[in-house]
Amino acid sequence: MAPFIFFGIFFYLPIGKISTQGLSGAFWSDLTSHRTLSALWFTVWQATVSAGLSCAIAIPLAYFLYRTTFSGYRTFRALISVPFVLPNIVVAISMKAIFPGATGAIYIILANIFMNYGMATRLIGNAWKSLDSQCESAAALDGAGRLRTAISISLPQLRKSIASAFLLIFVYCAANFGIVLTLGTPRTRTLETEIYSAATYDLDFKRASSLVGLQILLAILILTAARFVTLRPASDTRQRSFPRRLDLRDLPVIIYSIACFTLLFLTPVLTLIARAFRHNFQWSTSNFTLLNSTQTQSLLNISFGSAAFNSVRNCLVVLLLSLAIGGLCSYLLTKVRIAEIFFLLPLALSSVILGYGYLETYGSGIFPLRSSWLVLPIAQSLVVIPLVIRFLLPALTDINKEIIESAKLDQADQFVIWWRIQMPLVRRTLLIAASYAVITSIGDFGAANFLAYGDQATLPVVLYQLISKPGAYNYGMAMAASSILIVVCGAIIYISEL
Amino acid sequence: MSYKALAAVFIVIALIGFAAIYTTGKTKPKDVTLITHDSFVMSKTQVQDFDKKTGYTLHLIKAGDAGALVNRLILTKTMPIADAVFGIDNTFAGKAEANGLIAGKLTPTDFGDVCMNYDKTWFAAHHVAPPTSIDQLTAPAYKGLTVVEDPNLSSTGLSFLATTVEKYGANYVQYWKALNANRLKVDNGWENAYYTDFSGSSGHGKYPIVLSYASSPADEIRSNGVSETASIMDGCFKQTEYVGVLKGARNPTAAQAVIDYLLAPAFQQTFPSTMYMYPIDMTQPIPSSWKTAAPLPGKTYGDNLDFNHDEKTWLAAWSAIFG
């Protein structure tokens, strides 16, 4: 019951409130207006192109990193995963580091690729690794070259994995609010930025609500599509192929991978770090010392350090809430196979909508949620809980039923079974879910932009304030703060990978 | 442990949660919050001075430019996020009042003039007489010399559009068409126009006429003590900024104390040096460089317009020409 109440109060009530506002207005004419259709079109095509290119770039990389072995492949794998965990806004700032005036569709797509090709490589690579290699060996024996084997034997078997990687990245690219807001122009509008500008600039709440309704429809569509293609995670019992050592015949893929790595990882990251050390046209660390202040003209409400504190504090609350409630939901869903979409819907809805919904619903009355700092972690955990469920549910259903049955015979009650048997078995999955919770909470900009103001600002909010205002100081500080975040994220990923 | 016990645990956790939200959501009685636009400057010492003199604890929130500030207040007006607001100017005052944001009246604190500036050196070197009125900017002699800001994106740009509406009446559309035909350049923000495209400032751009402020020439004084630039005195917009108590403020008495502090001489004196605006209290001293290089224009525009009602029409007409 508890999860239903939590979702009811903190998700369906605000979402319901803002979407019914839309229905009472000119829902249909809002949706068929040229503005809406062009935003919908841009959302879909930029996400399609970005996800498509990310997957295409990732396929040879997946082969290189998951089918062959060489010294340092773990480091390589870890490094290309870094951009995916970076806050959206830091990815956008990396683009601004290479192209200072970057705005427009091309940069949005570049930023999306920079962020997601590593994830695509990982998803496709893991599937490729667990592919039965007998077919491939047979083809090789019959004289098929490696490229030919990959194209006609491996890729068809990987079709479903590639499709599910594509869908996942499509969802991420469709909901990359921070990137579009930072790198966008008046022409590059997505559904999210439309909702944001309708609500905060035009104050046209009816239209904002109609757009929310449209996004809910789109979300349901994507979730349904995802159900069709998503593979069950490969179980460990299947025979695995062993990666072989690199040899000279792999030269093209080696060159390709190194080129990708240089262009898509080293260039943006190193440029960003170099810019962080440039101040008044000379090398210095002043950008970093400025981070201690609220900028020279005190543009910021709080310093970088206090924002980092807020981010970490929120993140801990999110972690607690999402693991507790996500765990409970998953547990419930193993008992009764209903209402999965009830808990999964927030996944495909943006946090922008949640932020806006909270502002509308909890902005007055006896329940002062909006003015409490807890409002942001609650909103963020609603986006995280579906992720937790997606990870935890398959792991829980995979647990051997016999163990539980025999525990029941031994008079163990529900709680003991959960705590002593199920929990330890899914510990690894829980850790993965927890790391996603951290990434999502720290990187969230959509909800934070609505709900975290003044001394409650989080890192992405402060970074956006810096990068959206022209001026050398702001630019330098944004670069410095972003490079710190990249190094920290890189270190975390590196440690967890080894 | 049974389901019942589990349910009890959840009820307790939920109660703690609600209590936490309730206590963290309430403010202390001595707290007062002033929300401002991003250009507002109040030093730490001034904040401490205020706290010491009044016994309140002052918090500052910066909420973007003046437009974003007003919109944020409208979005949160049922439960205001601050007690007092600084930085609503005459272009947004109508909107603020129409939405019932302010308890009582808005009080003016400072003002400044949006004027065209020109690069004196450029005009001397090219043997062209500098313009004295914005009327002349459509003339062939000034073809391709002017850069302004997009009124859809910049408050400076919007001020100039409003000036033309008040000065030329219905003919403002013709004026902008003529400017467009005279190869006017439109930038998206003041920084770009002034620091990059204007020839008389640090960017050394290609345009010797730029839309900026009457006070800007005071910042372009060279080593010889003479400013590189000057303002076109005919066609300036008077921008007045206000402070006010928010309707529904949790601490209106403290909000009034903040307003009194901003209007007191000690704070009024800081407007020219920190915010590049004239204090509303004209008895306060003005920097000497302002007196010589940045005189105030005699006639200004901007007081007879209904922004809240007409702004959309002007912007649509403008965008039809430049879109």
mmCIF file with all atom_site columns, C-alpha atoms in Angstrom, chain B residues 136-293:
data_model
loop_
_atom_site.group_PDB
_atom_site.id
_atom_site.type_symbol
_atom_site.label_atom_id
_atom_site.label_alt_id
_atom_site.label_comp_id
_atom_site.label_asym_id
_atom_site.label_entity_id
_atom_site.label_seq_id
_atom_site.pdbx_PDB_ins_code
_atom_site.Cartn_x
_atom_site.Cartn_y
_atom_site.Cartn_z
_atom_site.occupancy
_atom_site.B_iso_or_equiv
_atom_site.pdbx_formal_charge
_atom_site.auth_seq_id
_atom_site.auth_comp_id
_atom_site.auth_asym_id
_atom_site.auth_atom_id
_atom_site.pdbx_PDB_model_num
ATOM 1   C CA . GLN B 1 136 ? 19.071 60.014 -38.545 1.00 0.00 ? 136 GLN B CA 1
ATOM 2   C CA . LEU B 1 137 ? 19.902 56.309 -38.259 1.00 0.00 ? 137 LEU B CA 1
ATOM 3   C CA . THR B 1 138 ? 17.788 55.528 -41.318 1.00 0.00 ? 138 THR B CA 1
ATOM 4   C CA . ALA B 1 139 ? 19.791 57.970 -43.476 1.00 0.00 ? 139 ALA B CA 1
ATOM 5   C CA . PRO B 1 140 ? 22.199 56.667 -46.160 1.00 0.00 ? 140 PRO B CA 1
ATOM 6   C CA . ALA B 1 141 ? 25.182 58.305 -44.391 1.00 0.00 ? 141 ALA B CA 1
ATOM 7   C CA . TYR B 1 142 ? 24.728 55.813 -41.528 1.00 0.00 ? 142 TYR B CA 1
ATOM 8   C CA . LYS B 1 143 ? 24.125 52.721 -43.614 1.00 0.00 ? 143 LYS B CA 1
ATOM 9   C CA . GLY B 1 144 ? 25.462 49.539 -42.009 1.00 0.00 ? 144 GLY B CA 1
ATOM 10  C CA . LEU B 1 145 ? 26.823 51.314 -38.931 1.00 0.00 ? 145 LEU B CA 1
ATOM 11  C CA . THR B 1 146 ? 24.355 50.394 -36.191 1.00 0.00 ? 146 THR B CA 1
ATOM 12  C CA . VAL B 1 147 ? 24.046 47.323 -34.002 1.00 0.00 ? 147 VAL B CA 1
ATOM 13  C CA . VAL B 1 148 ? 21.112 46.751 -31.588 1.00 0.00 ? 148 VAL B CA 1
ATOM 14  C CA . GLU B 1 149 ? 19.824 43.899 -29.407 1.00 0.00 ? 149 GLU B CA 1
ATOM 15  C CA . ASP B 1 150 ? 16.884 41.646 -30.230 1.00 0.00 ? 150 ASP B CA 1
ATOM 16  C CA . PRO B 1 151 ? 13.894 43.011 -28.243 1.00 0.00 ? 151 PRO B CA 1
ATOM 17  C CA . ASN B 1 152 ? 12.546 39.459 -27.882 1.00 0.00 ? 152 ASN B CA 1
ATOM 18  C CA . LEU B 1 153 ? 15.634 38.421 -25.960 1.00 0.00 ? 153 LEU B CA 1
ATOM 19  C CA . SER B 1 154 ? 17.061 41.544 -24.373 1.00 0.00 ? 154 SER B CA 1
ATOM 20  C CA . SER B 1 155 ? 15.544 44.151 -22.093 1.00 0.00 ? 155 SER B CA 1
ATOM 21  C CA . THR B 1 156 ? 17.790 46.806 -23.624 1.00 0.00 ? 156 THR B CA 1
ATOM 22  C CA . GLY B 1 157 ? 16.446 45.871 -27.048 1.00 0.00 ? 157 GLY B CA 1
ATOM 23  C CA . LEU B 1 158 ? 12.890 46.015 -25.780 1.00 0.00 ? 158 LEU B CA 1
ATOM 24  C CA . SER B 1 159 ? 13.491 49.471 -24.264 1.00 0.00 ? 159 SER B CA 1
ATOM 25  C CA . PHE B 1 160 ? 14.614 50.812 -27.627 1.00 0.00 ? 160 PHE B CA 1
ATOM 26  C CA . LEU B 1 161 ? 11.626 49.265 -29.412 1.00 0.00 ? 161 LEU B CA 1
ATOM 27  C CA . ALA B 1 162 ? 9.392  50.954 -26.833 1.00 0.00 ? 162 ALA B CA 1
ATOM 28  C CA . THR B 1 163 ? 11.178 54.269 -27.399 1.00 0.00 ? 163 THR B CA 1
ATOM 29  C CA . THR B 1 164 ? 10.360 54.103 -31.096 1.00 0.00 ? 164 THR B CA 1
ATOM 30  C CA . VAL B 1 165 ? 6.729  53.274 -30.312 1.00 0.00 ? 165 VAL B CA 1
ATOM 31  C CA . GLU B 1 166 ? 6.371  56.292 -28.055 1.00 0.00 ? 166 GLU B CA 1
ATOM 32  C CA . LYS B 1 167 ? 8.391  58.623 -30.322 1.00 0.00 ? 167 LYS B CA 1
ATOM 33  C CA . TYR B 1 168 ? 6.933  57.686 -33.708 1.00 0.00 ? 168 TYR B CA 1
ATOM 34  C CA . GLY B 1 169 ? 3.491  56.368 -32.757 1.00 0.00 ? 169 GLY B CA 1
ATOM 35  C CA . ALA B 1 170 ? 2.016  54.075 -35.392 1.00 0.00 ? 170 ALA B CA 1
ATOM 36  C CA . ASN B 1 171 ? 4.911  54.951 -37.705 1.00 0.00 ? 171 ASN B CA 1
ATOM 37  C CA . TYR B 1 172 ? 7.316  52.910 -35.634 1.00 0.00 ? 172 TYR B CA 1
ATOM 38  C CA . VAL B 1 173 ? 6.856  50.006 -38.047 1.00 0.00 ? 173 VAL B CA 1
ATOM 39  C CA . GLN B 1 174 ? 8.033  52.196 -40.937 1.00 0.00 ? 174 GLN B CA 1
ATOM 40  C CA . TYR B 1 175 ? 11.001 53.323 -38.874 1.00 0.00 ? 175 TYR B CA 1
ATOM 41  C CA . TRP B 1 176 ? 12.128 49.750 -38.238 1.00 0.00 ? 176 TRP B CA 1
ATOM 42  C CA . LYS B 1 177 ? 11.597 48.824 -41.889 1.00 0.00 ? 177 LYS B CA 1
ATOM 43  C CA . ALA B 1 178 ? 13.852 51.727 -42.841 1.00 0.00 ? 178 ALA B CA 1
ATOM 44  C CA . LEU B 1 179 ? 16.448 50.638 -40.251 1.00 0.00 ? 179 LEU B CA 1
ATOM 45  C CA . ASN B 1 180 ? 16.356 47.138 -41.668 1.00 0.00 ? 180 ASN B CA 1
ATOM 46  C CA . ALA B 1 181 ? 16.837 48.493 -45.189 1.00 0.00 ? 181 ALA B CA 1
ATOM 47  C CA . ASN B 1 182 ? 19.759 50.549 -43.839 1.00 0.00 ? 182 ASN B CA 1
ATOM 48  C CA . ARG B 1 183 ? 21.492 47.246 -42.889 1.00 0.00 ? 183 ARG B CA 1
ATOM 49  C CA . LEU B 1 184 ? 20.891 47.319 -39.144 1.00 0.00 ? 184 LEU B CA 1
ATOM 50  C CA . LYS B 1 185 ? 22.626 44.487 -37.291 1.00 0.00 ? 185 LYS B CA 1
ATOM 51  C CA . VAL B 1 186 ? 20.637 42.650 -34.588 1.00 0.00 ? 186 VAL B CA 1
ATOM 52  C CA . ASP B 1 187 ? 22.484 40.742 -31.837 1.00 0.00 ? 187 ASP B CA 1
ATOM 53  C CA . ASN B 1 188 ? 20.919 38.494 -29.250 1.00 0.00 ? 188 ASN B CA 1
ATOM 54  C CA . GLY B 1 189 ? 22.279 40.254 -26.190 1.00 0.00 ? 189 GLY B CA 1
ATOM 55  C CA . TRP B 1 190 ? 23.892 43.421 -24.881 1.00 0.00 ? 190 TRP B CA 1
ATOM 56  C CA . GLU B 1 191 ? 27.271 41.792 -24.205 1.00 0.00 ? 191 GLU B CA 1
ATOM 57  C CA . ASN B 1 192 ? 27.552 40.608 -27.799 1.00 0.00 ? 192 ASN B CA 1
ATOM 58  C CA . ALA B 1 193 ? 26.538 43.931 -29.255 1.00 0.00 ? 193 ALA B CA 1
ATOM 59  C CA . TYR B 1 194 ? 28.667 46.081 -26.963 1.00 0.00 ? 194 TYR B CA 1
ATOM 60  C CA . TYR B 1 195 ? 31.770 44.002 -26.354 1.00 0.00 ? 195 TYR B CA 1
ATOM 61  C CA . THR B 1 196 ? 32.021 42.230 -29.700 1.00 0.00 ? 196 THR B CA 1
ATOM 62  C CA . ASP B 1 197 ? 30.411 44.263 -32.467 1.00 0.00 ? 197 ASP B CA 1
ATOM 63  C CA . PHE B 1 198 ? 30.817 47.855 -31.240 1.00 0.00 ? 198 PHE B CA 1
ATOM 64  C CA . SER B 1 199 ? 34.002 49.550 -32.466 1.00 0.00 ? 199 SER B CA 1
ATOM 65  C CA . GLY B 1 200 ? 34.347 51.881 -29.458 1.00 0.00 ? 200 GLY B CA 1
ATOM 66  C CA . SER B 1 201 ? 34.857 49.261 -26.748 1.00 0.00 ? 201 SER B CA 1
ATOM 67  C CA . SER B 1 202 ? 37.211 46.389 -25.983 1.00 0.00 ? 202 SER B CA 1
ATOM 68  C CA . GLY B 1 203 ? 36.063 44.196 -28.882 1.00 0.00 ? 203 GLY B CA 1
ATOM 69  C CA . HIS B 1 204 ? 36.937 46.769 -31.587 1.00 0.00 ? 204 HIS B CA 1
ATOM 70  C CA . GLY B 1 205 ? 34.125 45.491 -33.784 1.00 0.00 ? 205 GLY B CA 1
ATOM 71  C CA . LYS B 1 206 ? 32.827 46.850 -37.075 1.00 0.00 ? 206 LYS B CA 1
ATOM 72  C CA . TYR B 1 207 ? 29.858 48.924 -35.885 1.00 0.00 ? 207 TYR B CA 1
ATOM 73  C CA . PRO B 1 208 ? 30.449 52.467 -34.583 1.00 0.00 ? 208 PRO B CA 1
ATOM 74  C CA . ILE B 1 209 ? 26.878 52.881 -33.237 1.00 0.00 ? 209 ILE B CA 1
ATOM 75  C CA . VAL B 1 210 ? 25.491 50.594 -30.528 1.00 0.00 ? 210 VAL B CA 1
ATOM 76  C CA . LEU B 1 211 ? 22.427 50.411 -28.325 1.00 0.00 ? 211 LEU B CA 1
ATOM 77  C CA . SER B 1 212 ? 23.684 50.742 -24.733 1.00 0.00 ? 212 SER B CA 1
ATOM 78  C CA . TYR B 1 213 ? 23.284 53.094 -21.751 1.00 0.00 ? 213 TYR B CA 1
ATOM 79  C CA . ALA B 1 214 ? 23.797 56.806 -21.123 1.00 0.00 ? 214 ALA B CA 1
ATOM 80  C CA . SER B 1 215 ? 26.319 55.849 -18.452 1.00 0.00 ? 215 SER B CA 1
ATOM 81  C CA . SER B 1 216 ? 28.408 53.587 -20.722 1.00 0.00 ? 216 SER B CA 1
ATOM 82  C CA . PRO B 1 217 ? 30.740 56.378 -22.027 1.00 0.00 ? 217 PRO B CA 1
ATOM 83  C CA . ALA B 1 218 ? 32.004 56.819 -18.466 1.00 0.00 ? 218 ALA B CA 1
ATOM 84  C CA . ASP B 1 219 ? 33.550 53.355 -18.753 1.00 0.00 ? 219 ASP B CA 1
ATOM 85  C CA . GLU B 1 220 ? 35.343 54.191 -22.023 1.00 0.00 ? 220 GLU B CA 1
ATOM 86  C CA . ILE B 1 221 ? 37.486 57.035 -20.674 1.00 0.00 ? 221 ILE B CA 1
ATOM 87  C CA . ARG B 1 222 ? 41.010 56.585 -22.050 1.00 0.00 ? 222 ARG B CA 1
ATOM 88  C CA . SER B 1 223 ? 44.347 57.598 -20.511 1.00 0.00 ? 223 SER B CA 1
ATOM 89  C CA . ASN B 1 224 ? 43.919 61.172 -21.771 1.00 0.00 ? 224 ASN B CA 1
ATOM 90  C CA . GLY B 1 225 ? 40.862 61.525 -19.554 1.00 0.00 ? 225 GLY B CA 1
ATOM 91  C CA . VAL B 1 226 ? 38.432 61.769 -22.487 1.00 0.00 ? 226 VAL B CA 1
ATOM 92  C CA . SER B 1 227 ? 35.816 59.170 -23.310 1.00 0.00 ? 227 SER B CA 1
ATOM 93  C CA . GLU B 1 228 ? 36.096 57.311 -26.594 1.00 0.00 ? 228 GLU B CA 1
ATOM 94  C CA . THR B 1 229 ? 32.314 57.307 -26.911 1.00 0.00 ? 229 THR B CA 1
ATOM 95  C CA . ALA B 1 230 ? 29.260 59.493 -26.396 1.00 0.00 ? 230 ALA B CA 1
ATOM 96  C CA . SER B 1 231 ? 25.488 59.071 -26.357 1.00 0.00 ? 231 SER B CA 1
ATOM 97  C CA . ILE B 1 232 ? 22.932 60.146 -28.954 1.00 0.00 ? 232 ILE B CA 1
ATOM 98  C CA . MET B 1 233 ? 20.782 62.324 -26.728 1.00 0.00 ? 233 MET B CA 1
ATOM 99  C CA . ASP B 1 234 ? 17.549 62.246 -28.698 1.00 0.00 ? 234 ASP B CA 1
ATOM 100 C CA . GLY B 1 235 ? 15.802 58.903 -28.385 1.00 0.00 ? 235 GLY B CA 1
ATOM 101 C CA . CYS B 1 236 ? 16.672 57.642 -24.919 1.00 0.00 ? 236 CYS B CA 1
ATOM 102 C CA . PHE B 1 237 ? 14.488 55.418 -22.795 1.00 0.00 ? 237 PHE B CA 1
ATOM 103 C CA . LYS B 1 238 ? 14.195 56.055 -19.085 1.00 0.00 ? 238 LYS B CA 1
ATOM 104 C CA . GLN B 1 239 ? 14.326 52.830 -17.152 1.00 0.00 ? 239 GLN B CA 1
ATOM 105 C CA . THR B 1 240 ? 13.226 53.060 -13.526 1.00 0.00 ? 240 THR B CA 1
ATOM 106 C CA . GLU B 1 241 ? 13.686 50.166 -11.135 1.00 0.00 ? 241 GLU B CA 1
ATOM 107 C CA . TYR B 1 242 ? 11.420 49.539 -8.180  1.00 0.00 ? 242 TYR B CA 1
ATOM 108 C CA . VAL B 1 243 ? 11.297 47.731 -4.898  1.00 0.00 ? 243 VAL B CA 1
ATOM 109 C CA . GLY B 1 244 ? 8.116  46.383 -3.279  1.00 0.00 ? 244 GLY B CA 1
ATOM 110 C CA . VAL B 1 245 ? 6.600  44.098 -0.648  1.00 0.00 ? 245 VAL B CA 1
ATOM 111 C CA . LEU B 1 246 ? 5.207  40.875 -2.091  1.00 0.00 ? 246 LEU B CA 1
ATOM 112 C CA . LYS B 1 247 ? 1.563  40.056 -1.529  1.00 0.00 ? 247 LYS B CA 1
ATOM 113 C CA . GLY B 1 248 ? 1.348  37.094 0.834   1.00 0.00 ? 248 GLY B CA 1
ATOM 114 C CA . ALA B 1 249 ? 4.832  37.767 2.237   1.00 0.00 ? 249 ALA B CA 1
ATOM 115 C CA . ARG B 1 250 ? 5.394  35.898 5.464   1.00 0.00 ? 250 ARG B CA 1
ATOM 116 C CA . ASN B 1 251 ? 7.212  38.800 7.030   1.00 0.00 ? 251 ASN B CA 1
ATOM 117 C CA . PRO B 1 252 ? 5.855  42.092 5.601   1.00 0.00 ? 252 PRO B CA 1
ATOM 118 C CA . THR B 1 253 ? 7.273  44.215 8.434   1.00 0.00 ? 253 THR B CA 1
ATOM 119 C CA . ALA B 1 254 ? 10.759 42.934 7.770   1.00 0.00 ? 254 ALA B CA 1
ATOM 120 C CA . ALA B 1 255 ? 10.190 43.412 4.025   1.00 0.00 ? 255 ALA B CA 1
ATOM 121 C CA . GLN B 1 256 ? 9.455  47.079 4.705   1.00 0.00 ? 256 GLN B CA 1
ATOM 122 C CA . ALA B 1 257 ? 12.713 47.302 6.662   1.00 0.00 ? 257 ALA B CA 1
ATOM 123 C CA . VAL B 1 258 ? 14.572 45.987 3.608   1.00 0.00 ? 258 VAL B CA 1
ATOM 124 C CA . ILE B 1 259 ? 12.923 48.626 1.420   1.00 0.00 ? 259 ILE B CA 1
ATOM 125 C CA . ASP B 1 260 ? 13.851 51.383 3.864   1.00 0.00 ? 260 ASP B CA 1
ATOM 126 C CA . TYR B 1 261 ? 17.431 50.145 3.829   1.00 0.00 ? 261 TYR B CA 1
ATOM 127 C CA . LEU B 1 262 ? 17.647 50.262 0.028   1.00 0.00 ? 262 LEU B CA 1
ATOM 128 C CA . LEU B 1 263 ? 16.302 53.827 0.048   1.00 0.00 ? 263 LEU B CA 1
ATOM 129 C CA . ALA B 1 264 ? 18.635 55.091 2.776   1.00 0.00 ? 264 ALA B CA 1
ATOM 130 C CA . PRO B 1 265 ? 21.593 57.284 1.646   1.00 0.00 ? 265 PRO B CA 1
ATOM 131 C CA . ALA B 1 266 ? 24.259 54.704 2.505   1.00 0.00 ? 266 ALA B CA 1
ATOM 132 C CA . PHE B 1 267 ? 22.834 52.207 0.027   1.00 0.00 ? 267 PHE B CA 1
ATOM 133 C CA . GLN B 1 268 ? 21.660 54.773 -2.542  1.00 0.00 ? 268 GLN B CA 1
ATOM 134 C CA . GLN B 1 269 ? 25.265 55.929 -2.954  1.00 0.00 ? 269 GLN B CA 1
ATOM 135 C CA . THR B 1 270 ? 26.359 52.509 -4.165  1.00 0.00 ? 270 THR B CA 1
ATOM 136 C CA . PHE B 1 271 ? 24.061 52.352 -7.219  1.00 0.00 ? 271 PHE B CA 1
ATOM 137 C CA . PRO B 1 272 ? 26.415 54.107 -9.720  1.00 0.00 ? 272 PRO B CA 1
ATOM 138 C CA . SER B 1 273 ? 29.504 52.070 -8.873  1.00 0.00 ? 273 SER B CA 1
ATOM 139 C CA . THR B 1 274 ? 27.933 48.630 -8.451  1.00 0.00 ? 274 THR B CA 1
ATOM 140 C CA . MET B 1 275 ? 24.874 48.625 -10.706 1.00 0.00 ? 275 MET B CA 1
ATOM 141 C CA . TYR B 1 276 ? 25.648 51.461 -13.169 1.00 0.00 ? 276 TYR B CA 1
ATOM 142 C CA . MET B 1 277 ? 22.364 53.189 -12.309 1.00 0.00 ? 277 MET B CA 1
ATOM 143 C CA . TYR B 1 278 ? 21.550 56.634 -10.939 1.00 0.00 ? 278 TYR B CA 1
ATOM 144 C CA . PRO B 1 279 ? 20.175 56.643 -7.372  1.00 0.00 ? 279 PRO B CA 1
ATOM 145 C CA . ILE B 1 280 ? 16.575 57.842 -7.204  1.00 0.00 ? 280 ILE B CA 1
ATOM 146 C CA . ASP B 1 281 ? 17.708 60.187 -4.431  1.00 0.00 ? 281 ASP B CA 1
ATOM 147 C CA . MET B 1 282 ? 19.395 62.839 -6.610  1.00 0.00 ? 282 MET B CA 1
ATOM 148 C CA . THR B 1 283 ? 21.024 64.503 -3.598  1.00 0.00 ? 283 THR B CA 1
ATOM 149 C CA . GLN B 1 284 ? 23.468 61.589 -3.436  1.00 0.00 ? 284 GLN B CA 1
ATOM 150 C CA . PRO B 1 285 ? 26.942 62.138 -4.913  1.00 0.00 ? 285 PRO B CA 1
ATOM 151 C CA . ILE B 1 286 ? 27.527 60.950 -8.498  1.00 0.00 ? 286 ILE B CA 1
ATOM 152 C CA . PRO B 1 287 ? 31.005 59.871 -9.739  1.00 0.00 ? 287 PRO B CA 1
ATOM 153 C CA . SER B 1 288 ? 32.750 62.795 -11.422 1.00 0.00 ? 288 SER B CA 1
ATOM 154 C CA . SER B 1 289 ? 33.389 60.728 -14.573 1.00 0.00 ? 289 SER B CA 1
ATOM 155 C CA . TRP B 1 290 ? 29.619 60.389 -14.960 1.00 0.00 ? 290 TRP B CA 1
ATOM 156 C CA . LYS B 1 291 ? 29.167 64.153 -14.864 1.00 0.00 ? 291 LYS B CA 1
ATOM 157 C CA . THR B 1 292 ? 31.605 64.794 -17.693 1.00 0.00 ? 292 THR B CA 1
ATOM 158 C CA . ALA B 1 293 ? 31.259 61.695 -19.880 1.00 0.00 ? 293 ALA B CA 1
#
